[in-house]
C-alpha cells in the first residue's frame, strides 16, 4: 500500500476515492474518524488520507488526482431553454421544470 493523497475533509477524500474506484484502482481511506481528535494530535495527522492498494497503480492514480485538482469549477448561471429559469452552471437539469440544460444550443452564462 502507498499513500497518494491527503484530503482537507472527509467529503473530498470520498470524491477522490470514488474517482480512483471508477478507474478500477483499489484504494482505502484512512483517518476517517481522526478529525474528532484534532486538538489532541497535530491537525495534519487528522486529515483523511487515500492509500492505493497496488503500488503499480501509483502513476495512473496520480494523473487522475492531478486532473481532479486542476479541473476548473463552473460558476455562474445558465438559462433553461424550456422555461427560462436561471440555474447554476453545473446543473444538467432545470431545477424548476426538469428540462435538460445540456441540450441548450447556446449555454448563456450570466
Coordinates of C-alpha atoms in Angstrom, one line a residue:
X1 CA 0.0 0.0 0.0
X2 CA 1.1 3.5 -0.7
X3 CA -0.3 6.9 0.4
X4 CA -1.3 9.0 -2.6
X5 CA -3.4 11.9 -1.2
X6 CA -4.3 13.9 1.9
X7 CA -7.7 15.5 1.8
X8 CA -8.8 18.6 3.7
X9 CA -12.0 16.9 4.7
X10 CA -13.8 13.5 4.5
X11 CA -16.1 14.6 1.7
X12 CA -13.1 15.4 -0.5
X13 CA -11.5 12.1 0.4
X14 CA -14.6 10.3 -0.7
X15 CA -14.7 12.1 -4.0
X16 CA -11.1 11.1 -4.7
X17 CA -11.7 7.6 -3.6
X18 CA -14.7 7.4 -6.0
X19 CA -12.6 8.7 -8.9
X20 CA -10.0 6.1 -8.3
X21 CA -12.5 3.3 -7.9
X22 CA -14.2 4.3 -11.2
X23 CA -10.8 3.8 -12.8
X24 CA -10.5 0.3 -11.2
X25 CA -7.8 1.5 -8.8
X26 CA -8.5 -0.1 -5.4
X27 CA -7.9 2.3 -2.6
X28 CA -8.8 3.0 1.0
X29 CA -9.5 6.0 3.2
X30 CA -7.5 6.2 6.4
X31 CA -8.1 8.7 9.3
X32 CA -11.8 8.8 8.6
X33 CA -12.6 9.4 12.3
X34 CA -9.4 11.3 13.3
X35 CA -10.8 14.8 12.8
X36 CA -12.6 14.4 16.1
X37 CA -9.3 14.3 18.0
X38 CA -7.7 17.2 16.0
X39 CA -7.0 19.1 19.2
X40 CA -5.2 16.1 20.8
X41 CA -2.9 15.4 17.9
X42 CA -1.4 17.7 15.2
X43 CA -4.1 18.7 12.8
X44 CA -2.1 17.5 9.8
X45 CA -2.2 14.0 11.3
X46 CA -6.0 14.2 11.4
X47 CA -6.5 14.7 7.6
X48 CA -8.2 11.9 5.8
X49 CA -5.7 10.1 3.6
X50 CA -6.1 8.0 0.5
X51 CA -3.9 5.0 0.1
X52 CA -3.8 2.8 -3.0
X53 CA -3.6 -0.9 -2.6
X54 CA -1.3 -1.7 -5.6
X55 CA 1.8 0.4 -6.0
X56 CA 1.7 -0.3 -9.8
X57 CA -1.3 2.0 -9.9
X58 CA 0.5 5.0 -8.4
X59 CA 1.3 6.9 -11.6
X60 CA -2.2 6.4 -13.1
X61 CA -3.8 7.4 -9.8
X62 CA -1.6 10.5 -9.6
X63 CA -2.8 11.6 -13.0
X64 CA -6.4 11.1 -12.0
X65 CA -5.9 13.2 -8.9
X66 CA -4.0 15.9 -10.8
X67 CA -6.9 16.2 -13.2
X68 CA -9.3 16.4 -10.3
X69 CA -7.3 19.2 -8.6
X70 CA -6.8 21.2 -11.8
X71 CA -10.4 21.0 -13.3
X72 CA -11.9 24.5 -13.2
X73 CA -15.1 24.9 -11.2
X74 CA -18.0 26.2 -13.3
X75 CA -19.6 29.2 -11.8
X76 CA -22.4 31.5 -12.9
X77 CA -25.8 30.6 -14.2
X78 CA -27.3 29.1 -17.3
X79 CA -30.8 29.8 -18.6
X80 CA -33.2 26.9 -19.2
X81 CA -34.3 26.8 -22.8
X82 CA -37.7 25.4 -21.8
X83 CA -38.9 27.7 -19.1
X84 CA -36.3 30.5 -19.0
X85 CA -35.4 29.9 -15.3
X86 CA -31.8 30.6 -14.2
X87 CA -29.9 27.5 -12.9
X88 CA -26.3 27.1 -11.6
X89 CA -23.9 26.4 -14.5
X90 CA -23.1 22.9 -13.1
X91 CA -26.7 21.7 -13.3
X92 CA -27.7 19.3 -16.0
X93 CA -31.4 19.6 -15.4
X94 CA -33.5 22.6 -14.7
X95 CA -34.5 22.7 -11.0
X96 CA -37.9 24.2 -11.9
X97 CA -39.2 22.2 -14.9
X98 CA -36.7 19.3 -15.2
X99 CA -35.7 20.3 -18.7
X100 CA -32.3 19.3 -20.0
X101 CA -29.8 22.1 -19.8
X102 CA -27.0 20.3 -21.7
X103 CA -29.3 20.3 -24.7
X104 CA -29.3 24.1 -25.0
X105 CA -28.0 25.3 -28.3
X106 CA -26.3 28.3 -26.6
X107 CA -25.4 27.9 -22.9
X108 CA -25.8 31.5 -21.8
X109 CA -23.7 32.1 -18.7
X110 CA -24.7 35.1 -16.6

